[in-house]
mmCIF file of C-alpha atoms (C1' of nucleotides) in Angstrom:
data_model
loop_
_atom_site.group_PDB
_atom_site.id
_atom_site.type_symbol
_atom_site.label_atom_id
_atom_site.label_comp_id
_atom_site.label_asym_id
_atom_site.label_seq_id
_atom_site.Cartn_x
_atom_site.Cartn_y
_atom_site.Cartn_z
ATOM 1 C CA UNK A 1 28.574 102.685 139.465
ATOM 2 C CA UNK A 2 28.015 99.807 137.486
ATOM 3 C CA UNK A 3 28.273 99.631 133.490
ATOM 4 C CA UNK A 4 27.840 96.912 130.941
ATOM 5 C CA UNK A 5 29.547 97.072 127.237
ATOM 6 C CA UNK A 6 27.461 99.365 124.768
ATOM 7 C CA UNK A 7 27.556 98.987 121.504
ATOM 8 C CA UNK A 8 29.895 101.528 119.389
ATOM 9 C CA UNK A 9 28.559 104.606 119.659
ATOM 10 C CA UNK A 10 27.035 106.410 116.551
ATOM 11 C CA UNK A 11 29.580 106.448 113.616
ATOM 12 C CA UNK A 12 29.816 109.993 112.732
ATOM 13 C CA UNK A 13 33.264 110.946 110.524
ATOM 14 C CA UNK A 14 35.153 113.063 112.628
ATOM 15 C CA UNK A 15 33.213 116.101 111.784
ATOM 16 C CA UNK A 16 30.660 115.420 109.231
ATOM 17 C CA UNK A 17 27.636 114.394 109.683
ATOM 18 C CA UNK A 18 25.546 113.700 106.510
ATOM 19 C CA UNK A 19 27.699 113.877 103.084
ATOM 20 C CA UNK A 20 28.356 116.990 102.213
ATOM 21 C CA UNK A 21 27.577 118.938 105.654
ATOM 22 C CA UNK A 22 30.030 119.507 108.125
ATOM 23 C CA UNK A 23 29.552 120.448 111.275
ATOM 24 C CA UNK A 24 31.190 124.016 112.345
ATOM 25 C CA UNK A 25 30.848 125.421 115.626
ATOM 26 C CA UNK A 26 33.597 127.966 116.623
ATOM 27 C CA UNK A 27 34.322 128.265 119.743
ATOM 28 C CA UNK A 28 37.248 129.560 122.479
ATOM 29 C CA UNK A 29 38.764 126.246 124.431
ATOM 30 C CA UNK A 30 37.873 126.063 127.781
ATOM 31 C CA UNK A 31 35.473 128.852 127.706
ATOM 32 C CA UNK A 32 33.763 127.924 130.699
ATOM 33 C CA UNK A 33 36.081 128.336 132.899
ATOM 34 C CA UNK A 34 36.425 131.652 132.672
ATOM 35 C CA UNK A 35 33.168 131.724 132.573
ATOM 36 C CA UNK A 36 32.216 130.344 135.899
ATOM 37 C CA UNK A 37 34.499 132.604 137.133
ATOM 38 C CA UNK A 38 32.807 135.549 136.144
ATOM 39 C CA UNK A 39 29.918 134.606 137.377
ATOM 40 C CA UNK A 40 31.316 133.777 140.874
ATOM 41 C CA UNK A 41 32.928 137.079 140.694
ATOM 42 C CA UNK A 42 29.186 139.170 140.541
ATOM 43 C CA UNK A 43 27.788 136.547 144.365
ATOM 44 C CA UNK A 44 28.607 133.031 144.926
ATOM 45 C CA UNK A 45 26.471 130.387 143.525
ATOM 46 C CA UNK A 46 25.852 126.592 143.776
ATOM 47 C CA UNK A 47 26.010 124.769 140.479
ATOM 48 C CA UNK A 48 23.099 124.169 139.840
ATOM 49 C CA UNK A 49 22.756 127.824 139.585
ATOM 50 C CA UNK A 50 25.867 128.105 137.483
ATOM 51 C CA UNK A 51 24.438 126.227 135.213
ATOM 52 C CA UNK A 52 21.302 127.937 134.491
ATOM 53 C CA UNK A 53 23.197 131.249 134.110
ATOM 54 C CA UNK A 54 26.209 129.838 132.077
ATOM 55 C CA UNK A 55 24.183 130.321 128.820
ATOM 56 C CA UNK A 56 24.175 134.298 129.763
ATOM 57 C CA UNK A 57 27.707 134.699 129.511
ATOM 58 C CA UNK A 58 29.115 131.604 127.474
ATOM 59 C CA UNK A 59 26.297 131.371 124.710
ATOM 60 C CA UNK A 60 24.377 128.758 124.051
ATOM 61 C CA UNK A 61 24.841 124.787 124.178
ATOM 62 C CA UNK A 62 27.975 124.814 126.139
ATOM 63 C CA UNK A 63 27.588 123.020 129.382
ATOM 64 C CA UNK A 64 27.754 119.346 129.962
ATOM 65 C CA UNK A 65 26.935 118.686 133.618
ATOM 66 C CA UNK A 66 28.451 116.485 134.443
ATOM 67 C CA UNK A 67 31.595 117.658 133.272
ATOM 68 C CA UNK A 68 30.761 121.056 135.191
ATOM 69 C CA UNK A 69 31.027 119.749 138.413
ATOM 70 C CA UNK A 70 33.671 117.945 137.968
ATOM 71 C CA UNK A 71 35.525 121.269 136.651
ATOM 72 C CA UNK A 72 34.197 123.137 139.621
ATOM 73 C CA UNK A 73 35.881 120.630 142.046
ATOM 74 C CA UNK A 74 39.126 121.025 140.278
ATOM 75 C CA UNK A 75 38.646 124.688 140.282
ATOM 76 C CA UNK A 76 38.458 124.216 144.176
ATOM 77 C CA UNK A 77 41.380 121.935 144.438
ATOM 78 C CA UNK A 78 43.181 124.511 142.568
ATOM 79 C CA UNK A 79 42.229 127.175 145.096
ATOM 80 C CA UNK A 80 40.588 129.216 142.429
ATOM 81 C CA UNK A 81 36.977 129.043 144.432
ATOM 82 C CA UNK A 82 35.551 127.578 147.870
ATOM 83 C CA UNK A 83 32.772 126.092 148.419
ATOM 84 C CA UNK A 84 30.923 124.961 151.426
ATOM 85 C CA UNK A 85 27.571 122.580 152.028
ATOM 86 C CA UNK A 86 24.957 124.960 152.437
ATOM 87 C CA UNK A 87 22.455 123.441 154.974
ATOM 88 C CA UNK A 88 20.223 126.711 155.281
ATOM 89 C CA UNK A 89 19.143 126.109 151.789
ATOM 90 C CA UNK A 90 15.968 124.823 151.477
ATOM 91 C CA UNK A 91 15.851 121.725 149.160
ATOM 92 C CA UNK A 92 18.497 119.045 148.082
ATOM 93 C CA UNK A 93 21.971 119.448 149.635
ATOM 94 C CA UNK A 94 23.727 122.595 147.570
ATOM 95 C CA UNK A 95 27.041 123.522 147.231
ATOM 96 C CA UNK A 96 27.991 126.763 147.174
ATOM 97 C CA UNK A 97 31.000 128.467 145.962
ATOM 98 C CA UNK A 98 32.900 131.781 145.806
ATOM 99 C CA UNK A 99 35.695 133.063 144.046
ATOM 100 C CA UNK A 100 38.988 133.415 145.868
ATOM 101 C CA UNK A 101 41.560 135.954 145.257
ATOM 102 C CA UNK A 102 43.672 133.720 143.564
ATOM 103 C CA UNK A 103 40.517 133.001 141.377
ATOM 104 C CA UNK A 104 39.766 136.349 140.890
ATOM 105 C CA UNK A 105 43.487 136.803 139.172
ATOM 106 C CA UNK A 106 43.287 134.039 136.959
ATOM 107 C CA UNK A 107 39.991 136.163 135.497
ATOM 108 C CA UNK A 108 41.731 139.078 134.835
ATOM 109 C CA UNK A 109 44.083 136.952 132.760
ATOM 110 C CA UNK A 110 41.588 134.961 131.298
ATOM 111 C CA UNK A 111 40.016 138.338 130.486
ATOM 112 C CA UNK A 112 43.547 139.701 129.071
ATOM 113 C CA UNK A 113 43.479 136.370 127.073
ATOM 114 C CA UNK A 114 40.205 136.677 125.072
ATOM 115 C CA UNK A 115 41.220 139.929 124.111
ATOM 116 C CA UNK A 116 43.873 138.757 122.432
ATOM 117 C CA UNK A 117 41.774 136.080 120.708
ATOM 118 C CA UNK A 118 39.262 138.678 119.758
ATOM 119 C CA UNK A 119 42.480 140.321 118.207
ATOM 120 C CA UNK A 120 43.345 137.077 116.173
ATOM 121 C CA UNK A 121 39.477 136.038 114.530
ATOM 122 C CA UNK A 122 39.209 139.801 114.038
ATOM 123 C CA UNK A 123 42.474 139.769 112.102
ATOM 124 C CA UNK A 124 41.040 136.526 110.383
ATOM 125 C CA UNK A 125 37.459 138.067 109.507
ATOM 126 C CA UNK A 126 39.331 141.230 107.951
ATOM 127 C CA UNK A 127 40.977 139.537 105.866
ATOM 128 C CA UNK A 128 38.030 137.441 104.873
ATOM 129 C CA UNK A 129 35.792 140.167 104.291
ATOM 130 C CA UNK A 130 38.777 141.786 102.170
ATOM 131 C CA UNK A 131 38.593 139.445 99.180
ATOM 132 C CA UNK A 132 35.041 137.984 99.829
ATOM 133 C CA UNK A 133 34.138 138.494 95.881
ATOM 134 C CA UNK A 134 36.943 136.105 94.976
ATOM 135 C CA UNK B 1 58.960 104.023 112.063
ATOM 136 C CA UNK B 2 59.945 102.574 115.028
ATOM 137 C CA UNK B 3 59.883 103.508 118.663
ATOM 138 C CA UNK B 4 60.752 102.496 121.899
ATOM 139 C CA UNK B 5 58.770 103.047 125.449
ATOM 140 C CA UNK B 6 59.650 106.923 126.586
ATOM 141 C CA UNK B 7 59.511 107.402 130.234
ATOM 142 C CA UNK B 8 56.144 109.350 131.028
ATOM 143 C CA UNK B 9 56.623 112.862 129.788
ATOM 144 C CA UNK B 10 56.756 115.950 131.864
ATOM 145 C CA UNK B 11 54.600 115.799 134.563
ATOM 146 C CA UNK B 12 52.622 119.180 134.659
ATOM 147 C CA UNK B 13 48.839 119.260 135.765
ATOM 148 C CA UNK B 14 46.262 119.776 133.962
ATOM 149 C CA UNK B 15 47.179 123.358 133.200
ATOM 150 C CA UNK B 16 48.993 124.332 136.281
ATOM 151 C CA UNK B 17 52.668 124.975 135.535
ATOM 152 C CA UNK B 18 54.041 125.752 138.526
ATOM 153 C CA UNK B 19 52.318 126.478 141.842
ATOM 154 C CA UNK B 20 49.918 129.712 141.496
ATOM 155 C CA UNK B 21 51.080 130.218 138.356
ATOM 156 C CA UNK B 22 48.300 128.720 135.222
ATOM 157 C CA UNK B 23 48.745 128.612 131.771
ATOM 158 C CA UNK B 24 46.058 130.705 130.409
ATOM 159 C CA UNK B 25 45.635 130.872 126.467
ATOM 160 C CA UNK B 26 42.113 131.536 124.919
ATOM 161 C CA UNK B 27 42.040 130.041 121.507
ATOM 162 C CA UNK B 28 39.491 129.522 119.224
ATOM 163 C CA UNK B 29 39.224 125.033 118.575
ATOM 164 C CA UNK B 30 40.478 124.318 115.411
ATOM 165 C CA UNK B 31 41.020 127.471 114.136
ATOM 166 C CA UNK B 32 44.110 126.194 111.794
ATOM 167 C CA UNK B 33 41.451 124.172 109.400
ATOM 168 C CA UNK B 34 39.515 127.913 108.705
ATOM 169 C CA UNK B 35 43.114 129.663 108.471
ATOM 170 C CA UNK B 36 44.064 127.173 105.415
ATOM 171 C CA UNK B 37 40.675 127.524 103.726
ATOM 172 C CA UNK B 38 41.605 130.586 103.851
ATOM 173 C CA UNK B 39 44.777 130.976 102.781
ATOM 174 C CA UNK B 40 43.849 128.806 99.653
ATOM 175 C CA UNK B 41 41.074 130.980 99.184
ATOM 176 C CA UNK B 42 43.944 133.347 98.049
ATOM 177 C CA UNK B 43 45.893 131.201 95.710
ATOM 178 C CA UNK B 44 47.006 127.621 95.773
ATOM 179 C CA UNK B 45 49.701 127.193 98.334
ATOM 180 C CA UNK B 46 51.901 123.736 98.749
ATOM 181 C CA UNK B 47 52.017 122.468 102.953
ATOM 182 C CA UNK B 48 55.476 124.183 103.715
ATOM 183 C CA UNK B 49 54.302 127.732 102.197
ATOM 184 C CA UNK B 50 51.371 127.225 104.304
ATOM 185 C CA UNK B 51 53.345 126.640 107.257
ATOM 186 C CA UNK B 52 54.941 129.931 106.751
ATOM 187 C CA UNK B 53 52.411 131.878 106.497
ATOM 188 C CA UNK B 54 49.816 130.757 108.663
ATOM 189 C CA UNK B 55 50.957 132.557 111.843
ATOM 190 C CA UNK B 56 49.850 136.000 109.715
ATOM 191 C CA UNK B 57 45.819 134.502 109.836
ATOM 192 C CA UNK B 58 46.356 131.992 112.761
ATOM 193 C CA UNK B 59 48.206 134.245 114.994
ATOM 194 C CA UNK B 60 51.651 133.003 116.750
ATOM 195 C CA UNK B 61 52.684 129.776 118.103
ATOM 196 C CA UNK B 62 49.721 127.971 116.558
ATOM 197 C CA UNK B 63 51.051 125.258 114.432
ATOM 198 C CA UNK B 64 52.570 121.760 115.049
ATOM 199 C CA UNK B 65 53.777 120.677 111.604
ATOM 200 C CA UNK B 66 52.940 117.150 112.084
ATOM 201 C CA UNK B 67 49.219 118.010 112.951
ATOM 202 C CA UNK B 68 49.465 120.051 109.895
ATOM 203 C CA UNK B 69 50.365 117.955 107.194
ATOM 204 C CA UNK B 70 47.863 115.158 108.912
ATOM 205 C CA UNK B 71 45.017 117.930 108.341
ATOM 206 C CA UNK B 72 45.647 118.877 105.017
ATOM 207 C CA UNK B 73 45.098 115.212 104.288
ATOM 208 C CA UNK B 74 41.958 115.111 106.039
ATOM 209 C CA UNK B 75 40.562 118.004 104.358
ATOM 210 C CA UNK B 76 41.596 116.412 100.803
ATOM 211 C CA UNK B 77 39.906 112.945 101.714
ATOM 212 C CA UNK B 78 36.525 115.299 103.152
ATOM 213 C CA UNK B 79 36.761 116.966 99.483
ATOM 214 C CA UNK B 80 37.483 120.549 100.883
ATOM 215 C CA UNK B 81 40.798 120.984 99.084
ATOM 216 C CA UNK B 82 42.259 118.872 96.066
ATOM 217 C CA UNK B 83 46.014 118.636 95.652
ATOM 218 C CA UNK B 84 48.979 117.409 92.871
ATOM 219 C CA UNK B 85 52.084 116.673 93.241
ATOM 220 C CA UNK B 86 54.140 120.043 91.890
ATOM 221 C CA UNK B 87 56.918 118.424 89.701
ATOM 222 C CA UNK B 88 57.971 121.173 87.726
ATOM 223 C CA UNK B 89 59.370 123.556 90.954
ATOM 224 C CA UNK B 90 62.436 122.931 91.975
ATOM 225 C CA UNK B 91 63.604 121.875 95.760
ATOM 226 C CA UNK B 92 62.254 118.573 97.210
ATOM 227 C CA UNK B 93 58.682 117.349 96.088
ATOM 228 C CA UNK B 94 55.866 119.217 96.791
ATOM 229 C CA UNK B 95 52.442 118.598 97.361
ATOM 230 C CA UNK B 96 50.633 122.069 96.386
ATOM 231 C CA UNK B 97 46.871 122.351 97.584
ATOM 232 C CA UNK B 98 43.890 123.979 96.182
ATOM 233 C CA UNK B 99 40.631 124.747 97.221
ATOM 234 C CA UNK B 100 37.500 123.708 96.322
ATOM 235 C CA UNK B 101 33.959 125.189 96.041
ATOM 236 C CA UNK B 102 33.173 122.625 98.551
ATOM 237 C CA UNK B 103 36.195 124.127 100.849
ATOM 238 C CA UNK B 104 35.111 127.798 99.863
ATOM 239 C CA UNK B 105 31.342 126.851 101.028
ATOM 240 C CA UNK B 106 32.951 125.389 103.976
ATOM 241 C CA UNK B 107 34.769 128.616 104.660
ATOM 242 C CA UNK B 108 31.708 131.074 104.850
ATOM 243 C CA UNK B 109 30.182 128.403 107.299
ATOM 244 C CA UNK B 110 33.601 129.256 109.490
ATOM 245 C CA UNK B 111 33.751 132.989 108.923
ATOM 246 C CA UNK B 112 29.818 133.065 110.258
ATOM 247 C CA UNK B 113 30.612 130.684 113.078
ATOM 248 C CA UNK B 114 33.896 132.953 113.924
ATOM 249 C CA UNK B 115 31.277 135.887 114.032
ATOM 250 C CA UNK B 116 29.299 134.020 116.492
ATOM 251 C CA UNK B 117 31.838 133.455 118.636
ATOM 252 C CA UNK B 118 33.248 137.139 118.275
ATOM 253 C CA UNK B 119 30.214 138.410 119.362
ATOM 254 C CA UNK B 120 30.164 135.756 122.602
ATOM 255 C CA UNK B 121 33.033 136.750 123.710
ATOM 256 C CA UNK B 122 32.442 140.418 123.419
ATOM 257 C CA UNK B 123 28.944 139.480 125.742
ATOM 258 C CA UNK B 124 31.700 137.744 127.933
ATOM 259 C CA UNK B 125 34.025 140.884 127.869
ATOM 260 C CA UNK B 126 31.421 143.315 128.663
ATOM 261 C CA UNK B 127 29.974 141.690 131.519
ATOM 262 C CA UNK B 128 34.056 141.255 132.758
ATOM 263 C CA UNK B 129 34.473 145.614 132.701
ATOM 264 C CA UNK B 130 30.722 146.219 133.398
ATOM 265 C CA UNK B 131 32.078 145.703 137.110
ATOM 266 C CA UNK B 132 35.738 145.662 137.073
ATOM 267 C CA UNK B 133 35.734 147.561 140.262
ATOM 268 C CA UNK B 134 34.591 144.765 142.431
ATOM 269 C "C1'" DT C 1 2.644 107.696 146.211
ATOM 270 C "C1'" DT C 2 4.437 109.097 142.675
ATOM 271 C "C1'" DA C 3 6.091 112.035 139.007
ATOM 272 C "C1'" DG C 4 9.033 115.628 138.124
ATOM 273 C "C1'" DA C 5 12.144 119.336 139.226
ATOM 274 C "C1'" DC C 6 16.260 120.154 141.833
ATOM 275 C "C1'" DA C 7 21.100 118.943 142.851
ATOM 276 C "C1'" DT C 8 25.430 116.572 142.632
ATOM 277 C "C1'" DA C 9 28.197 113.162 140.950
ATOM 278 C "C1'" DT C 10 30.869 109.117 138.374
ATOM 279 C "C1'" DG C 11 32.054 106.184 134.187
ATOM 280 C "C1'" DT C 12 33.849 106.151 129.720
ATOM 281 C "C1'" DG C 13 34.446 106.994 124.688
ATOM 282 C "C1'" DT C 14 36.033 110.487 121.131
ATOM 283 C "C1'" DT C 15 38.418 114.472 119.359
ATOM 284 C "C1'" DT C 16 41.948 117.708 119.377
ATOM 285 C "C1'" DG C 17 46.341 119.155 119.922
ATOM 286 C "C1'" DA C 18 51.327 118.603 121.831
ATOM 287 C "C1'" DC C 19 55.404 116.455 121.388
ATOM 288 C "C1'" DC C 20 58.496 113.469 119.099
ATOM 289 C "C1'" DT C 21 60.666 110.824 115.476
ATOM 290 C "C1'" DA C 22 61.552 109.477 110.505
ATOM 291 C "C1'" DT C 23 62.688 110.264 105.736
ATOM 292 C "C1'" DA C 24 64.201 112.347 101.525
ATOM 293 C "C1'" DC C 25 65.854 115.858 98.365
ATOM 294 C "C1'" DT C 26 68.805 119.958 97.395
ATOM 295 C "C1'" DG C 27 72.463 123.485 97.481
ATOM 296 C "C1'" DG C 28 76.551 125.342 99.338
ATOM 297 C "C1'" DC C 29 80.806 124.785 101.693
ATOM 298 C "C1'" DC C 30 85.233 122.511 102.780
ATOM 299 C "C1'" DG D 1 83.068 113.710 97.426
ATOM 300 C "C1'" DG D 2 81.310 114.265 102.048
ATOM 301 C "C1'" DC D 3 78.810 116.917 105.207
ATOM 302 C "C1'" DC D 4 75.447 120.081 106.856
ATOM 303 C "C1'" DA D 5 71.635 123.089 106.957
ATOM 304 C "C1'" DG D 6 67.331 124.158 104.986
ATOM 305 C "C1'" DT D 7 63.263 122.525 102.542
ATOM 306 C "C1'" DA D 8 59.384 119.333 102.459
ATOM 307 C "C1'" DT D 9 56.306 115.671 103.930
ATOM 308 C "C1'" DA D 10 54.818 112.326 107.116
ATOM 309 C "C1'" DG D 11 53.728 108.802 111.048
ATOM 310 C "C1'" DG D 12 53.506 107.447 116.325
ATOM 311 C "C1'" DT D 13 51.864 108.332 120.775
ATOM 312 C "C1'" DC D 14 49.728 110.436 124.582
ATOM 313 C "C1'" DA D 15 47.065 113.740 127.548
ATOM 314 C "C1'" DA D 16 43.647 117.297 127.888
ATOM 315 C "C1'" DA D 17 39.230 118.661 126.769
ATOM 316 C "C1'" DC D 18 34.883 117.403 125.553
ATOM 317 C "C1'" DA D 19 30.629 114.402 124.595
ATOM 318 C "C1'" DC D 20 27.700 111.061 125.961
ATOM 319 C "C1'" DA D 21 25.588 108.145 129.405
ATOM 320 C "C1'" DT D 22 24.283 106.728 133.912
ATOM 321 C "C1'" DA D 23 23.573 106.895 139.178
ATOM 322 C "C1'" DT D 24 21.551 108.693 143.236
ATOM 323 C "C1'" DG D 25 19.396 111.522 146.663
ATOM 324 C "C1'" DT D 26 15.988 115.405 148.155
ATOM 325 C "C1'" DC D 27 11.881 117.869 147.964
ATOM 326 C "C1'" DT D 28 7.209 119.518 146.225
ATOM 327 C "C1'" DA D 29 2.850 119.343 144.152
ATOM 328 C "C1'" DA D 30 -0.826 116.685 142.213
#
DNA sequence: TTAGACATATGTGTTTGACCTATACTGGCC
DNA sequence: GGCCAGTATAGGTCAAACACATATGTCTAA
């Protein structure tokens, strides 16, 4: 792939954009991962489809594609899922892949994991909510 | 401060630690710059008292004190917290931080944002037991 | 025959966080 | 008076995670 020099990207501060207004977004690290992994769990899927159903259980605005793929291959090198060319398919060449056992444990303590984190903004939101008239 | 070439540091993958076994830690990004708002919300705090008592909003094992002390400054130059140099207490010189309506706006931005993701990973958590038997 | 959706992929810059080192003041102990 | 541990603040450096941009091929419908 071939690439010339661009010209510095947009200077935005490190989070804010226009004076005055920051941009917050709050979300868990990593979050798709477990999230393609949940969805592998339910039938195996190419990408493509992954990433038409990723906003179901990872909300909104989350997936770059490029970056997908590139996790899903190091999800395979890992052994957490296996994929295979699917010639059957009609259309474009599609890879498909499925959740291996090994996979399937590193859900449950994914899972495990976001409970805990639940645990921690909960315990941050109750004691925001406590003094809110302050 | 100087500093010589360190040989390259531990060489662990990306999150692998040791074969089959990952390193698996959900964790809301950024989540120490809502705990200080926070935390100042309460009462003005100098860096080291915040250090101490972050791990009772931010949960365990969350801070590197470096990072912290780096952010505090951040949020001073973005206008979120103002600060003075305490001369009056005793002990070495201390920096105590306040927050400002700025900071407190920026807050309630966080708590909503921290909702958001609550409720994303509850969608995430569901679907997870919805079919915990397969 | 071509435009657009489908499908997979690489290149590269930026942000965040981990780990490490440096510095200085203070109080208590010997 | 010298040393050490605890208090307090701070900078350097790097890798992982993420954002942004581009490349390339297939297939279908107009």
């Amino acid at each position: 792939m071939r690439h010339r020099h661009r010209h510095p990207r947009g200077v935005r501060s490190r989070r804010q954009t226009r004076p005055g207004h920051w941009h917050v977004r709050a979300r868990v690290e990593r979050f798709v991962e477990p999230s393609l992994l949940l969805l592998l769990r339910e039938r195996p899927l190419h990408g493509y489809e992954l990433i038409e159903r990723l906003p179901e259980v990872a909300g909104e605005g989350r997936v770059d594609v490029g970056n997908l793929y590139r996790l899903l291959r190091a999800l395979e090198a890992e052994g957490l899922v296996s994929s295979e060319w699917s010639a059957e398919l009609p259309g474009p060449a599609k890879r498909t892949y499925e959740l291996t056992d090994e996979g399937r444990r590193l859900l449950d303590r994914w899972a495990e994991a976001l409970r805990q984190a639940q645990a921690d903004v909960q315990g941050f939101l109750d004691r925001y909510d406590q003094d809110e008239r302050r």
